[in-house]
Amino acid sequence: MKKTFLTYKYLLPIVACAFIGELQAQEAFPKPTPMKAQMSEYWTPQPAVVTPGTQSKDVIVPAPSDAIILFDGENLSQWQSTKGGPAEWKLSKGAFTVDKSKGDIVTKRKFGDFQLHIEWMIPKDISGKSQGRGNSGLFLQDKYEIQILDCYNNQTYVNGQTGSVYKQTPPLANAMRKPGEWNSYEIIYKAPTFTKDGRYRTPPTVTVIQNGVLLQNHTTILGTTEYIGFPKVAPHGDGPLRLQSHGDPSEPISFRNIWVREL
Ligand code: MG
């Protein structure tokens, strides 16, 4: 009992003083200003509009022999819901359309370095403006968003345009086709490597070509896609591809002919 009494008598005041001292030290520094989404958005200079060459109505680039087919028009068996269970976006006429009530979908398979082909179409009757017009996105390794948006006669912040590394790097051009016409992305992605303490040893890089026009030229990705705040860096391994079901009220967009080559 005596020992316990002494412990409380002498030890507790020391611990309390140390705690108060720590609090006072923390209060000596100003707190950072809370981030708002608009703080990481900028609108100029706007990339030049480049009209892509004409195309046939068929799939633009058929899959090569060594590609993993992620969607060939038949079913979504290579995909699942991020909420768990099967991907339940709407299949029709060799394409599938976002179902905004079902949330994002991801590939069952995980990838490291890859070359990807994907085609997507903004519906002809699209409405809305800026980020609220055909917004979706392709997340590389589930973490880094390449923006998909209707940027045909629709201005938005440049680091949120079609083909931007979202909230990081604007595209080099605006190569949109009209709503109702199919767009294509060719994406070449190199996954990051990490140091033991969790920083990038080599950061992820990405090249994006839309409709034959270069948008990202071996661009360094700075970290995870964050709507509010700065990109974050945390170690990760291979990851799935994710397609975004964005909450904007505009008409949902469609996808077709998706394949990937592991590198
Ligand atoms: Mg998006």
PDB file of C-alpha atoms and ligand atoms in Angstrom:
ATOM      1  CA  MET A   1       0.000   0.000   0.000  1.00  0.00           C
ATOM      2  CA  LYS A   2       2.787   2.355   0.985  1.00  0.00           C
ATOM      3  CA  LYS A   3       4.600   1.808  -2.293  1.00  0.00           C
ATOM      4  CA  THR A   4       1.409   2.489  -4.263  1.00  0.00           C
ATOM      5  CA  PHE A   5       0.783   5.668  -2.273  1.00  0.00           C
ATOM      6  CA  LEU A   6       4.290   6.936  -3.044  1.00  0.00           C
ATOM      7  CA  THR A   7       3.848   6.124  -6.702  1.00  0.00           C
ATOM      8  CA  TYR A   8       0.705   8.226  -6.907  1.00  0.00           C
ATOM      9  CA  LYS A   9       2.185  10.994  -4.790  1.00  0.00           C
ATOM     10  CA  TYR A  10       5.311  11.538  -6.912  1.00  0.00           C
ATOM     11  CA  LEU A  11       4.852   9.887 -10.285  1.00  0.00           C
ATOM     12  CA  LEU A  12       1.455  11.270 -11.224  1.00  0.00           C
ATOM     13  CA  PRO A  13       2.405  14.956 -10.896  1.00  0.00           C
ATOM     14  CA  ILE A  14       5.473  14.332 -13.073  1.00  0.00           C
ATOM     15  CA  VAL A  15       3.381  12.635 -15.773  1.00  0.00           C
ATOM     16  CA  ALA A  16       0.765  15.405 -15.578  1.00  0.00           C
ATOM     17  CA  CYS A  17       3.408  18.134 -15.941  1.00  0.00           C
ATOM     18  CA  ALA A  18       4.931  16.368 -18.955  1.00  0.00           C
ATOM     19  CA  PHE A  19       1.488  16.101 -20.579  1.00  0.00           C
ATOM     20  CA  ILE A  20       0.659  19.769 -20.001  1.00  0.00           C
ATOM     21  CA  GLY A  21       4.098  20.740 -21.285  1.00  0.00           C
ATOM     22  CA  GLU A  22       3.489  18.753 -24.473  1.00  0.00           C
ATOM     23  CA  LEU A  23       0.128  20.451 -24.970  1.00  0.00           C
ATOM     24  CA  GLN A  24       1.683  23.888 -24.526  1.00  0.00           C
ATOM     25  CA  ALA A  25       4.428  23.017 -27.020  1.00  0.00           C
ATOM     26  CA  GLN A  26       1.818  21.970 -29.586  1.00  0.00           C
ATOM     27  CA  GLU A  27      -0.172  25.155 -29.080  1.00  0.00           C
ATOM     28  CA  ALA A  28       2.931  27.224 -29.793  1.00  0.00           C
ATOM     29  CA  PHE A  29       2.616  26.368 -33.526  1.00  0.00           C
ATOM     30  CA  PRO A  30      -0.191  27.631 -35.810  1.00  0.00           C
ATOM     31  CA  LYS A  31      -2.608  25.039 -37.134  1.00  0.00           C
ATOM     32  CA  PRO A  32      -2.723  24.577 -40.939  1.00  0.00           C
ATOM     33  CA  THR A  33      -5.628  26.141 -42.800  1.00  0.00           C
ATOM     34  CA  PRO A  34      -8.248  23.453 -43.487  1.00  0.00           C
ATOM     35  CA  MET A  35      -8.070  22.432 -47.148  1.00  0.00           C
ATOM     36  CA  LYS A  36     -10.999  22.983 -49.505  1.00  0.00           C
ATOM     37  CA  ALA A  37     -11.501  21.193 -52.819  1.00  0.00           C
ATOM     38  CA  GLN A  38     -11.064  24.447 -54.817  1.00  0.00           C
ATOM     39  CA  MET A  39      -7.556  24.934 -53.423  1.00  0.00           C
ATOM     40  CA  SER A  40      -6.187  22.179 -55.688  1.00  0.00           C
ATOM     41  CA  GLU A  41      -8.033  23.249 -58.873  1.00  0.00           C
ATOM     42  CA  TYR A  42      -6.717  25.639 -61.525  1.00  0.00           C
ATOM     43  CA  TRP A  43      -8.259  26.794 -64.790  1.00  0.00           C
ATOM     44  CA  THR A  44      -5.491  28.203 -66.975  1.00  0.00           C
ATOM     45  CA  PRO A  45      -3.840  27.751 -69.352  1.00  0.00           C
ATOM     46  CA  GLN A  46      -6.497  25.654 -71.073  1.00  0.00           C
ATOM     47  CA  PRO A  47      -5.002  22.900 -73.303  1.00  0.00           C
ATOM     48  CA  ALA A  48      -5.389  23.380 -77.070  1.00  0.00           C
ATOM     49  CA  VAL A  49      -8.366  21.678 -78.703  1.00  0.00           C
ATOM     50  CA  VAL A  50      -7.180  19.056 -81.205  1.00  0.00           C
ATOM     51  CA  THR A  51      -9.759  17.377 -83.431  1.00  0.00           C
ATOM     52  CA  PRO A  52      -9.029  13.644 -83.625  1.00  0.00           C
ATOM     53  CA  GLY A  53      -8.978  11.882 -86.976  1.00  0.00           C
ATOM     54  CA  THR A  54     -12.152  10.218 -88.168  1.00  0.00           C
ATOM     55  CA  GLN A  55     -12.866   6.640 -87.155  1.00  0.00           C
ATOM     56  CA  SER A  56     -15.048   3.732 -88.093  1.00  0.00           C
ATOM     57  CA  LYS A  57     -18.005   2.886 -85.891  1.00  0.00           C
ATOM     58  CA  ASP A  58     -16.441  -0.472 -84.979  1.00  0.00           C
ATOM     59  CA  VAL A  59     -14.037  -1.044 -82.115  1.00  0.00           C
ATOM     60  CA  ILE A  60     -11.014   1.142 -82.668  1.00  0.00           C
ATOM     61  CA  VAL A  61      -8.146  -1.172 -81.666  1.00  0.00           C
ATOM     62  CA  PRO A  62      -8.868  -4.926 -81.538  1.00  0.00           C
ATOM     63  CA  ALA A  63      -7.027  -6.819 -78.773  1.00  0.00           C
ATOM     64  CA  PRO A  64      -3.632  -8.347 -79.680  1.00  0.00           C
ATOM     65  CA  SER A  65      -2.859 -12.021 -79.049  1.00  0.00           C
ATOM     66  CA  ASP A  66      -1.270 -11.651 -75.595  1.00  0.00           C
ATOM     67  CA  ALA A  67      -3.863  -9.281 -74.122  1.00  0.00           C
ATOM     68  CA  ILE A  68      -6.022 -10.067 -71.118  1.00  0.00           C
ATOM     69  CA  ILE A  69      -9.571  -9.280 -72.198  1.00  0.00           C
ATOM     70  CA  LEU A  70     -11.361  -7.274 -69.533  1.00  0.00           C
ATOM     71  CA  PHE A  71     -14.493  -6.676 -71.583  1.00  0.00           C
ATOM     72  CA  ASP A  72     -15.322  -8.020 -75.025  1.00  0.00           C
ATOM     73  CA  GLY A  73     -18.959  -7.039 -75.156  1.00  0.00           C
ATOM     74  CA  GLU A  74     -20.377 -10.228 -73.646  1.00  0.00           C
ATOM     75  CA  ASN A  75     -20.314  -9.974 -69.852  1.00  0.00           C
ATOM     76  CA  LEU A  76     -18.727  -8.310 -66.817  1.00  0.00           C
ATOM     77  CA  SER A  77     -17.219 -11.513 -65.426  1.00  0.00           C
ATOM     78  CA  GLN A  78     -13.780  -9.875 -65.110  1.00  0.00           C
ATOM     79  CA  TRP A  79     -15.249  -7.160 -62.854  1.00  0.00           C
ATOM     80  CA  GLN A  80     -16.828  -6.901 -59.419  1.00  0.00           C
ATOM     81  CA  SER A  81     -18.488  -4.235 -57.310  1.00  0.00           C
ATOM     82  CA  THR A  82     -16.349  -2.364 -54.780  1.00  0.00           C
ATOM     83  CA  LYS A  83     -19.256  -2.981 -52.384  1.00  0.00           C
ATOM     84  CA  GLY A  84     -18.786  -6.726 -52.848  1.00  0.00           C
ATOM     85  CA  GLY A  85     -20.551  -9.074 -55.223  1.00  0.00           C
ATOM     86  CA  PRO A  86     -20.848  -8.963 -58.992  1.00  0.00           C
ATOM     87  CA  ALA A  87     -20.501  -5.857 -61.135  1.00  0.00           C
ATOM     88  CA  GLU A  88     -24.061  -4.854 -61.978  1.00  0.00           C
ATOM     89  CA  TRP A  89     -23.649  -2.037 -64.462  1.00  0.00           C
ATOM     90  CA  LYS A  90     -25.984  -2.280 -67.468  1.00  0.00           C
ATOM     91  CA  LEU A  91     -24.980  -4.435 -70.432  1.00  0.00           C
ATOM     92  CA  SER A  92     -26.345  -3.556 -73.850  1.00  0.00           C
ATOM     93  CA  LYS A  93     -25.229  -3.973 -77.467  1.00  0.00           C
ATOM     94  CA  GLY A  94     -21.618  -4.916 -76.758  1.00  0.00           C
ATOM     95  CA  ALA A  95     -21.079  -2.129 -74.219  1.00  0.00           C
ATOM     96  CA  PHE A  96     -21.865  -1.463 -70.585  1.00  0.00           C
ATOM     97  CA  THR A  97     -23.173   1.662 -68.910  1.00  0.00           C
ATOM     98  CA  VAL A  98     -22.533   3.024 -65.435  1.00  0.00           C
ATOM     99  CA  ASP A  99     -25.308   2.349 -62.948  1.00  0.00           C
ATOM    100  CA  LYS A 100     -24.861   5.141 -60.438  1.00  0.00           C
ATOM    101  CA  SER A 101     -26.911   3.310 -57.819  1.00  0.00           C
ATOM    102  CA  LYS A 102     -24.403   0.435 -57.804  1.00  0.00           C
ATOM    103  CA  GLY A 103     -21.145   2.279 -57.116  1.00  0.00           C
ATOM    104  CA  ASP A 104     -17.671   1.757 -58.588  1.00  0.00           C
ATOM    105  CA  ILE A 105     -16.498  -1.487 -60.176  1.00  0.00           C
ATOM    106  CA  VAL A 106     -12.993  -3.018 -60.110  1.00  0.00           C
ATOM    107  CA  THR A 107     -11.244  -5.772 -61.977  1.00  0.00           C
ATOM    108  CA  LYS A 108     -10.951  -9.064 -60.136  1.00  0.00           C
ATOM    109  CA  ARG A 109      -7.374  -9.279 -61.325  1.00  0.00           C
ATOM    110  CA  LYS A 110      -4.608  -7.052 -59.945  1.00  0.00           C
ATOM    111  CA  PHE A 111      -1.953  -5.441 -62.093  1.00  0.00           C
ATOM    112  CA  GLY A 112       1.535  -3.961 -61.805  1.00  0.00           C
ATOM    113  CA  ASP A 113       2.994  -2.427 -64.983  1.00  0.00           C
ATOM    114  CA  PHE A 114       0.664  -2.559 -67.965  1.00  0.00           C
ATOM    115  CA  GLN A 115      -0.513  -1.287 -71.332  1.00  0.00           C
ATOM    116  CA  LEU A 116      -4.266  -0.713 -71.431  1.00  0.00           C
ATOM    117  CA  HIS A 117      -6.844  -0.019 -74.095  1.00  0.00           C
ATOM    118  CA  ILE A 118     -10.326   1.194 -73.178  1.00  0.00           C
ATOM    119  CA  GLU A 119     -13.130   2.861 -75.131  1.00  0.00           C
ATOM    120  CA  TRP A 120     -15.798   5.082 -73.621  1.00  0.00           C
ATOM    121  CA  MET A 121     -18.681   7.201 -74.845  1.00  0.00           C
ATOM    122  CA  ILE A 122     -20.469  10.218 -73.466  1.00  0.00           C
ATOM    123  CA  PRO A 123     -24.209   9.883 -74.231  1.00  0.00           C
ATOM    124  CA  LYS A 124     -25.530  12.089 -77.002  1.00  0.00           C
ATOM    125  CA  ASP A 125     -28.076  13.760 -74.738  1.00  0.00           C
ATOM    126  CA  ILE A 126     -25.544  14.625 -71.988  1.00  0.00           C
ATOM    127  CA  SER A 127     -26.425  17.570 -69.748  1.00  0.00           C
ATOM    128  CA  GLY A 128     -24.632  19.481 -67.011  1.00  0.00           C
ATOM    129  CA  LYS A 129     -21.398  21.441 -66.993  1.00  0.00           C
ATOM    130  CA  SER A 130     -17.843  21.415 -65.679  1.00  0.00           C
ATOM    131  CA  GLN A 131     -17.283  18.325 -63.483  1.00  0.00           C
ATOM    132  CA  GLY A 132     -21.007  17.545 -63.508  1.00  0.00           C
ATOM    133  CA  ARG A 133     -21.071  16.393 -67.144  1.00  0.00           C
ATOM    134  CA  GLY A 134     -20.284  12.744 -67.879  1.00  0.00           C
ATOM    135  CA  ASN A 135     -17.851  12.370 -65.007  1.00  0.00           C
ATOM    136  CA  SER A 136     -16.244   8.972 -64.495  1.00  0.00           C
ATOM    137  CA  GLY A 137     -12.622   7.941 -64.189  1.00  0.00           C
ATOM    138  CA  LEU A 138     -10.156   5.132 -64.459  1.00  0.00           C
ATOM    139  CA  PHE A 139      -8.157   4.442 -61.290  1.00  0.00           C
ATOM    140  CA  LEU A 140      -4.786   2.801 -61.919  1.00  0.00           C
ATOM    141  CA  GLN A 141      -3.989   0.249 -59.209  1.00  0.00           C
ATOM    142  CA  ASP A 142      -7.173   1.507 -57.518  1.00  0.00           C
ATOM    143  CA  LYS A 143      -5.330   4.681 -56.433  1.00  0.00           C
ATOM    144  CA  TYR A 144      -4.452   7.060 -59.247  1.00  0.00           C
ATOM    145  CA  GLU A 145      -7.298   8.538 -61.324  1.00  0.00           C
ATOM    146  CA  ILE A 146      -7.061   9.298 -65.013  1.00  0.00           C
ATOM    147  CA  GLN A 147     -10.079  11.532 -65.474  1.00  0.00           C
ATOM    148  CA  ILE A 148     -12.932  10.658 -67.812  1.00  0.00           C
ATOM    149  CA  LEU A 149     -15.299  13.579 -68.440  1.00  0.00           C
ATOM    150  CA  ASP A 150     -17.170  15.268 -71.268  1.00  0.00           C
ATOM    151  CA  CYS A 151     -14.777  18.092 -72.160  1.00  0.00           C
ATOM    152  CA  TYR A 152     -16.325  18.700 -75.601  1.00  0.00           C
ATOM    153  CA  ASN A 153     -17.273  22.391 -75.394  1.00  0.00           C
ATOM    154  CA  ASN A 154     -17.279  22.081 -71.627  1.00  0.00           C
ATOM    155  CA  GLN A 155     -14.720  23.990 -69.609  1.00  0.00           C
ATOM    156  CA  THR A 156     -13.522  22.913 -66.216  1.00  0.00           C
ATOM    157  CA  TYR A 157     -10.373  23.263 -64.159  1.00  0.00           C
ATOM    158  CA  VAL A 158      -7.528  22.003 -66.319  1.00  0.00           C
ATOM    159  CA  ASN A 159      -6.147  19.513 -63.818  1.00  0.00           C
ATOM    160  CA  GLY A 160      -9.609  17.937 -63.786  1.00  0.00           C
ATOM    161  CA  GLN A 161     -10.044  17.707 -67.569  1.00  0.00           C
ATOM    162  CA  THR A 162     -10.363  14.520 -69.567  1.00  0.00           C
ATOM    163  CA  GLY A 163      -7.024  12.738 -69.473  1.00  0.00           C
ATOM    164  CA  SER A 164      -5.704  14.679 -66.499  1.00  0.00           C
ATOM    165  CA  VAL A 165      -4.007  12.881 -63.686  1.00  0.00           C
ATOM    166  CA  TYR A 166      -6.861  14.151 -61.565  1.00  0.00           C
ATOM    167  CA  LYS A 167      -6.005  17.149 -59.376  1.00  0.00           C
ATOM    168  CA  GLN A 168      -2.378  16.822 -60.450  1.00  0.00           C
ATOM    169  CA  THR A 169      -1.368  17.152 -64.093  1.00  0.00           C
ATOM    170  CA  PRO A 170      -3.519  18.623 -66.906  1.00  0.00           C
ATOM    171  CA  PRO A 171      -3.593  16.915 -70.304  1.00  0.00           C
ATOM    172  CA  LEU A 172      -1.403  18.260 -73.117  1.00  0.00           C
ATOM    173  CA  ALA A 173      -4.457  18.638 -75.374  1.00  0.00           C
ATOM    174  CA  ASN A 174      -8.233  18.419 -75.472  1.00  0.00           C
ATOM    175  CA  ALA A 175      -8.881  15.588 -77.952  1.00  0.00           C
ATOM    176  CA  MET A 176     -12.562  14.926 -77.221  1.00  0.00           C
ATOM    177  CA  ARG A 177     -14.949  13.475 -79.703  1.00  0.00           C
ATOM    178  CA  LYS A 178     -18.552  14.707 -79.676  1.00  0.00           C
ATOM    179  CA  PRO A 179     -21.058  13.152 -77.272  1.00  0.00           C
ATOM    180  CA  GLY A 180     -22.466  10.054 -78.933  1.00  0.00           C
ATOM    181  CA  GLU A 181     -19.089   9.094 -80.479  1.00  0.00           C
ATOM    182  CA  TRP A 182     -16.630   6.589 -78.990  1.00  0.00           C
ATOM    183  CA  ASN A 183     -13.368   7.798 -77.448  1.00  0.00           C
ATOM    184  CA  SER A 184     -10.337   5.594 -76.847  1.00  0.00           C
ATOM    185  CA  TYR A 185      -7.539   5.679 -74.300  1.00  0.00           C
ATOM    186  CA  GLU A 186      -4.207   3.961 -74.684  1.00  0.00           C
ATOM    187  CA  ILE A 187      -2.514   3.983 -71.295  1.00  0.00           C
ATOM    188  CA  ILE A 188       0.997   2.859 -70.409  1.00  0.00           C
ATOM    189  CA  TYR A 189       1.559   2.644 -66.681  1.00  0.00           C
ATOM    190  CA  LYS A 190       4.630   1.892 -64.621  1.00  0.00           C
ATOM    191  CA  ALA A 191       3.934   1.007 -61.004  1.00  0.00           C
ATOM    192  CA  PRO A 192       5.919   2.618 -58.175  1.00  0.00           C
ATOM    193  CA  THR A 193       8.546   1.027 -55.980  1.00  0.00           C
ATOM    194  CA  PHE A 194       8.936   2.000 -52.339  1.00  0.00           C
ATOM    195  CA  THR A 195      11.671   2.584 -49.782  1.00  0.00           C
ATOM    196  CA  LYS A 196      11.546   0.770 -46.444  1.00  0.00           C
ATOM    197  CA  ASP A 197      10.129   3.862 -44.775  1.00  0.00           C
ATOM    198  CA  GLY A 198       7.239   4.080 -47.213  1.00  0.00           C
ATOM    199  CA  ARG A 199       8.315   6.756 -49.684  1.00  0.00           C
ATOM    200  CA  TYR A 200       8.514   6.295 -53.437  1.00  0.00           C
ATOM    201  CA  ARG A 201      11.866   4.891 -54.509  1.00  0.00           C
ATOM    202  CA  THR A 202      10.560   5.312 -58.052  1.00  0.00           C
ATOM    203  CA  PRO A 203       7.190   7.070 -58.403  1.00  0.00           C
ATOM    204  CA  PRO A 204       4.452   5.735 -60.681  1.00  0.00           C
ATOM    205  CA  THR A 205       4.436   7.121 -64.222  1.00  0.00           C
ATOM    206  CA  VAL A 206       1.754   7.194 -66.880  1.00  0.00           C
ATOM    207  CA  THR A 207       1.417   7.895 -70.587  1.00  0.00           C
ATOM    208  CA  VAL A 208      -2.084   8.562 -71.937  1.00  0.00           C
ATOM    209  CA  ILE A 209      -3.157   8.812 -75.575  1.00  0.00           C
ATOM    210  CA  GLN A 210      -6.762   9.747 -76.354  1.00  0.00           C
ATOM    211  CA  ASN A 211      -8.045   9.178 -79.882  1.00  0.00           C
ATOM    212  CA  GLY A 212      -4.471   9.122 -81.193  1.00  0.00           C
ATOM    213  CA  VAL A 213      -3.475  12.354 -79.405  1.00  0.00           C
ATOM    214  CA  LEU A 214      -0.886  12.385 -76.607  1.00  0.00           C
ATOM    215  CA  LEU A 215      -2.309  13.754 -73.326  1.00  0.00           C
ATOM    216  CA  GLN A 216       0.234  12.548 -70.742  1.00  0.00           C
ATOM    217  CA  ASN A 217       3.848  11.988 -71.765  1.00  0.00           C
ATOM    218  CA  HIS A 218       5.462   9.666 -69.217  1.00  0.00           C
ATOM    219  CA  THR A 219       4.031  11.847 -66.453  1.00  0.00           C
ATOM    220  CA  THR A 220       5.187  11.305 -62.873  1.00  0.00           C
ATOM    221  CA  ILE A 221       2.250  10.628 -60.560  1.00  0.00           C
ATOM    222  CA  LEU A 222       2.766  12.475 -57.276  1.00  0.00           C
ATOM    223  CA  GLY A 223       0.618  10.272 -55.053  1.00  0.00           C
ATOM    224  CA  THR A 224      -2.927   9.084 -54.537  1.00  0.00           C
ATOM    225  CA  THR A 225      -5.862  10.974 -56.025  1.00  0.00           C
ATOM    226  CA  GLU A 226      -7.391  13.177 -53.353  1.00  0.00           C
ATOM    227  CA  TYR A 227     -10.463  15.332 -53.993  1.00  0.00           C
ATOM    228  CA  ILE A 228      -9.526  17.531 -51.051  1.00  0.00           C
ATOM    229  CA  GLY A 229      -5.905  18.073 -50.110  1.00  0.00           C
ATOM    230  CA  PHE A 230      -2.557  16.863 -51.359  1.00  0.00           C
ATOM    231  CA  PRO A 231      -1.657  13.509 -52.939  1.00  0.00           C
ATOM    232  CA  LYS A 232      -0.583  10.914 -50.392  1.00  0.00           C
ATOM    233  CA  VAL A 233       2.160   8.302 -50.600  1.00  0.00           C
ATOM    234  CA  ALA A 234       1.737   4.949 -48.885  1.00  0.00           C
ATOM    235  CA  PRO A 235       3.260   1.594 -49.899  1.00  0.00           C
ATOM    236  CA  HIS A 236       1.123  -0.721 -51.980  1.00  0.00           C
ATOM    237  CA  GLY A 237       1.504  -3.693 -54.254  1.00  0.00           C
ATOM    238  CA  ASP A 238      -0.351  -4.660 -57.407  1.00  0.00           C
ATOM    239  CA  GLY A 239      -3.888  -3.303 -57.592  1.00  0.00           C
ATOM    240  CA  PRO A 240      -7.027  -3.594 -59.690  1.00  0.00           C
ATOM    241  CA  LEU A 241      -8.315  -1.166 -62.268  1.00  0.00           C
ATOM    242  CA  ARG A 242     -11.338   0.752 -60.996  1.00  0.00           C
ATOM    243  CA  LEU A 243     -14.043   2.522 -62.979  1.00  0.00           C
ATOM    244  CA  GLN A 244     -15.754   5.385 -61.201  1.00  0.00           C
ATOM    245  CA  SER A 245     -19.485   5.737 -60.665  1.00  0.00           C
ATOM    246  CA  HIS A 246     -19.458   9.482 -60.086  1.00  0.00           C
ATOM    247  CA  GLY A 247     -22.277  11.096 -58.129  1.00  0.00           C
ATOM    248  CA  ASP A 248     -22.934  13.888 -60.634  1.00  0.00           C
ATOM    249  CA  PRO A 249     -26.561  14.040 -61.853  1.00  0.00           C
ATOM    250  CA  SER A 250     -25.751  13.852 -65.585  1.00  0.00           C
ATOM    251  CA  GLU A 251     -26.580  10.914 -67.850  1.00  0.00           C
ATOM    252  CA  PRO A 252     -24.288   7.869 -67.279  1.00  0.00           C
ATOM    253  CA  ILE A 253     -21.496   7.051 -69.732  1.00  0.00           C
ATOM    254  CA  SER A 254     -20.667   3.742 -71.438  1.00  0.00           C
ATOM    255  CA  PHE A 255     -17.572   1.565 -71.964  1.00  0.00           C
ATOM    256  CA  ARG A 256     -16.530  -1.147 -74.431  1.00  0.00           C
ATOM    257  CA  ASN A 257     -13.496  -3.051 -75.754  1.00  0.00           C
ATOM    258  CA  ILE A 258     -11.228  -3.112 -72.701  1.00  0.00           C
ATOM    259  CA  TRP A 259      -8.005  -5.090 -72.726  1.00  0.00           C
ATOM    260  CA  VAL A 260      -4.676  -4.999 -70.972  1.00  0.00           C
ATOM    261  CA  ARG A 261      -1.172  -6.321 -71.595  1.00  0.00           C
ATOM    262  CA  GLU A 262       0.953  -6.977 -68.534  1.00  0.00           C
ATOM    263  CA  LEU A 263       4.489  -5.617 -68.862  1.00  0.00           C
TER     264      LEU A 263
HETATM  265 MG    MG B   1     -13.794  11.367 -62.223  1.00  0.00          MG
END
